[in-house]
Amino acid sequence: MMNNLNLHNRHPNDLPDKETLEDILLELKDTHKFDIKWVNLDNMSWRADNKVFDNWVEKGEVVTYEMNPINYSFDSDVMSYATVKHIRYDILRHPIRLEVRSELGILSLNSSATELIRTSTDVYLRLKDYLGPDVIQSQSQTPNFVIDFMLTSCKVK
């Protein structure tokens, strides 16, 4: 790894991606009772841990080496060999905010409201678990929550 990337010892293919995040959020979208927004923090005077947006941006390259299975032959006339695949990734990581707001306003204590609170809490915890060390800061005021995290864009060169 080079430059200022901090992937927390993860392979580039194991970093959280927006598609999986959208899949986790489907449970809330399907209720039609939540407003879900992706907020670009670059246009705000956003700060976290005494650092502004630009101080959080990480850009660099990761090179991985993967060994393909060994082609082993018991025939002494055929050579056994292994090949190594060299892969270069261009990686850009930047902070982004996910805001989830209930469209119900003040919830009454009926069974459907209780179920929405439970669903919101479950989704919030699954998102935090999936994002792991990429969470910068989060706040939950059930059924609403906000998570600031590092989003990764990864391209194979």
CSV table of N, CA, C and O in Angstrom, one decimal, residues 36-113:
chain,number,residue,atom,x,y,z
A,36,ILE,N,-34.4,8.7,2.8
A,36,ILE,CA,-32.9,8.3,2.8
A,36,ILE,C,-32.2,9.2,1.9
A,36,ILE,O,-32.5,9.3,0.7
A,37,LYS,N,-31.1,9.9,2.4
A,37,LYS,CA,-30.4,10.8,1.6
A,37,LYS,C,-28.9,10.5,1.8
A,37,LYS,O,-28.4,10.3,2.8
A,38,TRP,N,-28.2,10.6,0.6
A,38,TRP,CA,-26.7,10.6,0.6
A,38,TRP,C,-26.3,12.0,0.5
A,38,TRP,O,-26.7,12.8,-0.4
A,39,VAL,N,-25.5,12.5,1.5
A,39,VAL,CA,-25.1,13.9,1.5
A,39,VAL,C,-23.6,14.0,1.2
A,39,VAL,O,-22.7,13.4,1.9
A,40,ASN,N,-23.3,14.8,0.2
A,40,ASN,CA,-21.9,15.1,-0.2
A,40,ASN,C,-21.3,16.1,0.8
A,40,ASN,O,-21.8,17.2,0.9
A,41,LEU,N,-20.3,15.7,1.6
A,41,LEU,CA,-19.8,16.6,2.7
A,41,LEU,C,-18.8,17.6,2.2
A,41,LEU,O,-18.4,18.5,2.9
A,42,ASP,N,-18.4,17.5,0.9
A,42,ASP,CA,-17.4,18.4,0.3
A,42,ASP,C,-17.9,19.8,0.2
A,42,ASP,O,-17.2,20.8,0.3
A,43,ASN,N,-19.2,20.0,0.1
A,43,ASN,CA,-19.8,21.3,-0.1
A,43,ASN,C,-20.2,22.0,1.2
A,43,ASN,O,-20.9,23.0,1.3
A,44,MET,N,-19.9,21.3,2.3
A,44,MET,CA,-20.3,21.8,3.7
A,44,MET,C,-19.1,22.3,4.5
A,44,MET,O,-17.9,21.9,4.1
A,45,SER,N,-19.3,22.9,5.6
A,45,SER,CA,-18.2,23.2,6.4
A,45,SER,C,-18.1,22.1,7.5
A,45,SER,O,-18.0,22.3,8.7
A,46,TRP,N,-18.0,20.8,7.0
A,46,TRP,CA,-18.1,19.6,7.8
A,46,TRP,C,-16.7,19.4,8.4
A,46,TRP,O,-15.7,19.7,7.8
A,47,ARG,N,-16.7,19.0,9.7
A,47,ARG,CA,-15.5,18.7,10.4
A,47,ARG,C,-15.7,17.4,11.3
A,47,ARG,O,-16.8,17.2,11.7
A,48,ALA,N,-14.7,16.6,11.4
A,48,ALA,CA,-14.7,15.5,12.3
A,48,ALA,C,-13.3,15.3,12.9
A,48,ALA,O,-12.3,15.3,12.1
A,49,ASP,N,-13.2,15.0,14.1
A,49,ASP,CA,-11.9,14.8,14.8
A,49,ASP,C,-10.9,16.0,14.4
A,49,ASP,O,-9.8,15.7,14.2
A,50,ASN,N,-11.4,17.2,14.4
A,50,ASN,CA,-10.6,18.4,14.2
A,50,ASN,C,-10.0,18.4,12.8
A,50,ASN,O,-9.0,19.0,12.5
A,51,LYS,N,-10.6,17.7,11.8
A,51,LYS,CA,-10.1,17.7,10.4
A,51,LYS,C,-11.3,18.0,9.5
A,51,LYS,O,-12.4,17.6,9.7
A,52,VAL,N,-11.0,18.8,8.5
A,52,VAL,CA,-12.0,19.2,7.5
A,52,VAL,C,-12.0,18.1,6.4
A,52,VAL,O,-11.2,17.2,6.4
A,53,PHE,N,-13.0,18.2,5.5
A,53,PHE,CA,-13.2,17.2,4.5
A,53,PHE,C,-11.9,16.9,3.7
A,53,PHE,O,-11.6,15.7,3.6
A,54,ASP,N,-11.2,17.9,3.3
A,54,ASP,CA,-10.0,17.6,2.5
A,54,ASP,C,-8.9,16.8,3.2
A,54,ASP,O,-8.1,16.1,2.6
A,55,ASN,N,-8.9,17.0,4.5
A,55,ASN,CA,-7.9,16.2,5.4
A,55,ASN,C,-8.3,14.7,5.5
A,55,ASN,O,-7.5,13.9,5.8
A,56,TRP,N,-9.5,14.4,5.2
A,56,TRP,CA,-10.0,13.0,5.2
A,56,TRP,C,-9.8,12.3,3.9
A,56,TRP,O,-9.8,11.1,3.9
A,57,VAL,N,-9.7,13.0,2.8
A,57,VAL,CA,-9.7,12.3,1.5
A,57,VAL,C,-8.4,11.5,1.4
A,57,VAL,O,-7.3,12.0,1.8
A,58,GLU,N,-8.5,10.3,1.0
A,58,GLU,CA,-7.4,9.4,0.8
A,58,GLU,C,-7.4,8.9,-0.7
A,58,GLU,O,-8.4,8.5,-1.2
A,59,LYS,N,-6.2,9.0,-1.2
A,59,LYS,CA,-6.0,8.6,-2.6
A,59,LYS,C,-4.7,7.9,-2.8
A,59,LYS,O,-3.7,8.3,-2.2
A,60,GLY,N,-4.8,6.8,-3.5
A,60,GLY,CA,-3.5,6.0,-3.7
A,60,GLY,C,-3.7,4.8,-4.5
A,60,GLY,O,-4.7,4.6,-5.2
A,61,GLU,N,-2.7,3.9,-4.4
A,61,GLU,CA,-2.7,2.7,-5.2
A,61,GLU,C,-2.4,1.6,-4.3
A,61,GLU,O,-1.6,1.7,-3.4
A,62,VAL,N,-3.0,0.5,-4.6
A,62,VAL,CA,-2.8,-0.8,-3.9
A,62,VAL,C,-2.4,-1.8,-4.9
A,62,VAL,O,-3.1,-2.0,-5.9
A,63,VAL,N,-1.4,-2.6,-4.6
A,63,VAL,CA,-0.9,-3.7,-5.5
A,63,VAL,C,-1.1,-5.0,-4.7
A,63,VAL,O,-0.6,-5.1,-3.5
A,64,THR,N,-1.8,-5.9,-5.3
A,64,THR,CA,-1.9,-7.2,-4.6
A,64,THR,C,-1.3,-8.3,-5.5
A,64,THR,O,-1.2,-8.1,-6.7
A,65,TYR,N,-0.9,-9.4,-4.9
A,65,TYR,CA,-0.4,-10.5,-5.6
A,65,TYR,C,-1.2,-11.7,-5.1
A,65,TYR,O,-1.3,-12.0,-3.9
A,66,GLU,N,-1.7,-12.4,-6.1
A,66,GLU,CA,-2.5,-13.6,-5.7
A,66,GLU,C,-1.9,-14.8,-6.5
A,66,GLU,O,-1.7,-14.7,-7.7
A,67,MET,N,-1.8,-15.9,-5.8
A,67,MET,CA,-1.2,-17.1,-6.4
A,67,MET,C,-2.4,-17.9,-6.9
A,67,MET,O,-3.3,-18.2,-6.2
A,68,ASN,N,-2.3,-18.3,-8.2
A,68,ASN,CA,-3.2,-19.2,-8.8
A,68,ASN,C,-2.9,-20.6,-8.3
A,68,ASN,O,-1.7,-20.9,-7.9
A,69,PRO,N,-3.8,-21.5,-8.3
A,69,PRO,CA,-3.6,-22.9,-7.9
A,69,PRO,C,-2.3,-23.5,-8.6
A,69,PRO,O,-2.1,-23.2,-9.8
A,70,ILE,N,-1.6,-24.3,-7.9
A,70,ILE,CA,-0.5,-25.0,-8.5
A,70,ILE,C,-0.9,-26.1,-9.4
A,70,ILE,O,-1.8,-26.9,-9.1
A,71,ASN,N,-0.3,-26.0,-10.6
A,71,ASN,CA,-0.6,-27.1,-11.6
A,71,ASN,C,0.5,-28.2,-11.4
A,71,ASN,O,1.6,-28.1,-11.8
A,72,TYR,N,0.1,-29.2,-10.6
A,72,TYR,CA,1.0,-30.2,-10.2
A,72,TYR,C,0.8,-31.5,-11.0
A,72,TYR,O,-0.3,-31.9,-11.2
A,73,SER,N,1.9,-32.0,-11.5
A,73,SER,CA,1.8,-33.2,-12.3
A,73,SER,C,2.7,-34.3,-11.6
A,73,SER,O,3.8,-34.1,-11.2
A,74,PHE,N,2.1,-35.5,-11.6
A,74,PHE,CA,2.9,-36.7,-11.1
A,74,PHE,C,3.8,-37.2,-12.1
A,74,PHE,O,4.7,-38.1,-11.9
A,75,ASP,N,3.6,-36.8,-13.4
A,75,ASP,CA,4.4,-37.3,-14.5
A,75,ASP,C,5.8,-36.5,-14.4
A,75,ASP,O,5.8,-35.3,-14.4
A,76,SER,N,6.9,-37.2,-14.3
A,76,SER,CA,8.2,-36.6,-14.2
A,76,SER,C,8.6,-35.8,-15.5
A,76,SER,O,9.5,-35.0,-15.4
A,77,ASP,N,7.9,-36.0,-16.6
A,77,ASP,CA,8.3,-35.3,-17.8
A,77,ASP,C,7.5,-34.0,-17.9
A,77,ASP,O,7.8,-33.2,-18.8
A,78,VAL,N,6.5,-33.8,-17.1
A,78,VAL,CA,5.7,-32.5,-17.1
A,78,VAL,C,6.1,-31.7,-15.9
A,78,VAL,O,6.0,-32.2,-14.8
A,79,MET,N,6.4,-30.4,-16.2
A,79,MET,CA,6.8,-29.5,-15.1
A,79,MET,C,5.6,-29.0,-14.3
A,79,MET,O,4.6,-28.7,-14.9
A,80,SER,N,5.7,-29.0,-13.0
A,80,SER,CA,4.7,-28.4,-12.1
A,80,SER,C,5.0,-26.9,-12.0
A,80,SER,O,6.2,-26.6,-11.9
A,81,TYR,N,4.0,-26.1,-11.9
A,81,TYR,CA,4.2,-24.7,-11.8
A,81,TYR,C,3.1,-24.0,-11.1
A,81,TYR,O,2.0,-24.5,-11.0
A,82,ALA,N,3.4,-22.8,-10.6
A,82,ALA,CA,2.4,-21.9,-10.0
A,82,ALA,C,2.5,-20.5,-10.7
A,82,ALA,O,3.6,-20.1,-11.1
A,83,THR,N,1.4,-19.8,-10.8
A,83,THR,CA,1.5,-18.5,-11.4
A,83,THR,C,1.0,-17.5,-10.4
A,83,THR,O,0.2,-17.8,-9.5
A,84,VAL,N,1.5,-16.3,-10.4
A,84,VAL,CA,1.2,-15.2,-9.5
A,84,VAL,C,0.5,-14.1,-10.3
A,84,VAL,O,1.1,-13.7,-11.3
A,85,LYS,N,-0.7,-13.7,-9.9
A,85,LYS,CA,-1.4,-12.6,-10.6
A,85,LYS,C,-1.1,-11.3,-9.8
A,85,LYS,O,-1.3,-11.2,-8.6
A,86,HIS,N,-0.7,-10.3,-10.6
A,86,HIS,CA,-0.3,-9.0,-10.1
A,86,HIS,C,-1.5,-8.0,-10.4
A,86,HIS,O,-1.8,-7.8,-11.6
A,87,ILE,N,-2.2,-7.5,-9.4
A,87,ILE,CA,-3.3,-6.6,-9.7
A,87,ILE,C,-3.1,-5.2,-9.0
A,87,ILE,O,-2.7,-5.1,-7.9
A,88,ARG,N,-3.3,-4.2,-9.8
A,88,ARG,CA,-3.1,-2.8,-9.3
A,88,ARG,C,-4.5,-2.2,-9.2
A,88,ARG,O,-5.3,-2.2,-10.1
A,89,TYR,N,-4.7,-1.5,-8.1
A,89,TYR,CA,-6.0,-0.8,-7.8
A,89,TYR,C,-5.8,0.6,-7.6
A,89,TYR,O,-4.9,1.0,-6.8
A,90,ASP,N,-6.5,1.5,-8.3
A,90,ASP,CA,-6.6,2.9,-8.0
A,90,ASP,C,-7.7,3.1,-7.0
A,90,ASP,O,-8.8,2.7,-7.3
A,91,ILE,N,-7.4,3.7,-5.9
A,91,ILE,CA,-8.4,3.9,-4.8
A,91,ILE,C,-8.6,5.3,-4.4
A,91,ILE,O,-7.6,6.0,-4.2
A,92,LEU,N,-9.8,5.7,-4.3
A,92,LEU,CA,-10.2,7.1,-3.8
A,92,LEU,C,-11.2,6.8,-2.6
A,92,LEU,O,-12.2,6.1,-2.8
A,93,ARG,N,-10.9,7.4,-1.5
A,93,ARG,CA,-11.8,7.3,-0.3
A,93,ARG,C,-12.1,8.7,0.1
A,93,ARG,O,-11.2,9.5,0.2
A,94,HIS,N,-13.4,8.9,0.4
A,94,HIS,CA,-13.7,10.3,0.9
A,94,HIS,C,-14.9,10.1,1.9
A,94,HIS,O,-15.7,9.2,1.8
A,95,PRO,N,-15.1,11.1,2.8
A,95,PRO,CA,-16.2,11.1,3.7
A,95,PRO,C,-17.6,11.3,2.9
A,95,PRO,O,-17.6,12.1,2.0
A,96,ILE,N,-18.6,10.7,3.4
A,96,ILE,CA,-19.9,10.9,2.9
A,96,ILE,C,-20.9,10.7,4.1
A,96,ILE,O,-20.5,10.0,5.0
A,97,ARG,N,-22.1,11.3,4.0
A,97,ARG,CA,-23.1,11.1,5.1
A,97,ARG,C,-24.3,10.4,4.5
A,97,ARG,O,-24.8,10.7,3.4
A,98,LEU,N,-24.8,9.5,5.3
A,98,LEU,CA,-26.0,8.8,5.1
A,98,LEU,C,-27.0,9.3,6.1
A,98,LEU,O,-26.8,9.1,7.3
A,99,GLU,N,-28.1,9.9,5.7
A,99,GLU,CA,-29.1,10.4,6.6
A,99,GLU,C,-30.4,9.6,6.4
A,99,GLU,O,-30.9,9.5,5.3
A,100,VAL,N,-31.0,9.1,7.5
A,100,VAL,CA,-32.2,8.4,7.4
A,100,VAL,C,-33.2,9.0,8.3
A,100,VAL,O,-32.9,9.2,9.5
A,101,ARG,N,-34.3,9.5,7.8
A,101,ARG,CA,-35.3,10.2,8.6
A,101,ARG,C,-36.7,9.6,8.4
A,101,ARG,O,-37.1,9.2,7.3
A,102,SER,N,-37.4,9.4,9.5
A,102,SER,CA,-38.7,8.8,9.5
A,102,SER,C,-39.6,9.9,8.9
A,102,SER,O,-39.6,11.1,9.3
A,103,GLU,N,-40.6,9.5,8.1
A,103,GLU,CA,-41.6,10.4,7.5
A,103,GLU,C,-42.8,10.4,8.4
A,103,GLU,O,-43.8,11.1,8.0
A,104,LEU,N,-42.8,9.8,9.5
A,104,LEU,CA,-44.0,9.7,10.3
A,104,LEU,C,-44.1,10.8,11.3
A,104,LEU,O,-45.2,11.0,11.9
A,105,GLY,N,-43.1,11.6,11.5
A,105,GLY,CA,-43.2,12.6,12.5
A,105,GLY,C,-43.1,12.0,13.9
A,105,GLY,O,-42.4,11.0,14.1
A,106,ILE,N,-43.9,12.4,14.8
A,106,ILE,CA,-44.0,11.8,16.1
A,106,ILE,C,-44.7,10.5,16.1
A,106,ILE,O,-45.9,10.5,15.6
A,107,LEU,N,-44.0,9.5,16.5
A,107,LEU,CA,-44.6,8.1,16.3
A,107,LEU,C,-45.5,7.8,17.5
A,107,LEU,O,-45.3,8.1,18.7
A,108,SER,N,-46.7,7.3,17.2
A,108,SER,CA,-47.5,6.8,18.2
A,108,SER,C,-47.0,5.4,18.7
A,108,SER,O,-46.2,4.8,18.0
A,109,LEU,N,-47.5,4.9,19.8
A,109,LEU,CA,-47.0,3.7,20.3
A,109,LEU,C,-47.9,2.5,19.8
A,109,LEU,O,-48.3,1.6,20.6
A,110,ASN,N,-48.2,2.5,18.5
A,110,ASN,CA,-49.0,1.4,18.0
A,110,ASN,C,-48.0,0.3,17.5
A,110,ASN,O,-46.8,0.5,17.4
A,111,SER,N,-48.5,-0.9,17.1
A,111,SER,CA,-47.7,-2.0,16.7
A,111,SER,C,-46.9,-1.7,15.5
A,111,SER,O,-45.7,-2.1,15.4
A,112,SER,N,-47.4,-1.0,14.5
A,112,SER,CA,-46.7,-0.7,13.3
A,112,SER,C,-45.5,0.3,13.5
A,112,SER,O,-44.5,0.2,13.0
A,113,ALA,N,-45.7,1.2,14.4
A,113,ALA,CA,-44.7,2.2,14.8
A,113,ALA,C,-43.6,1.4,15.5
A,113,ALA,O,-42.4,1.7,15.3
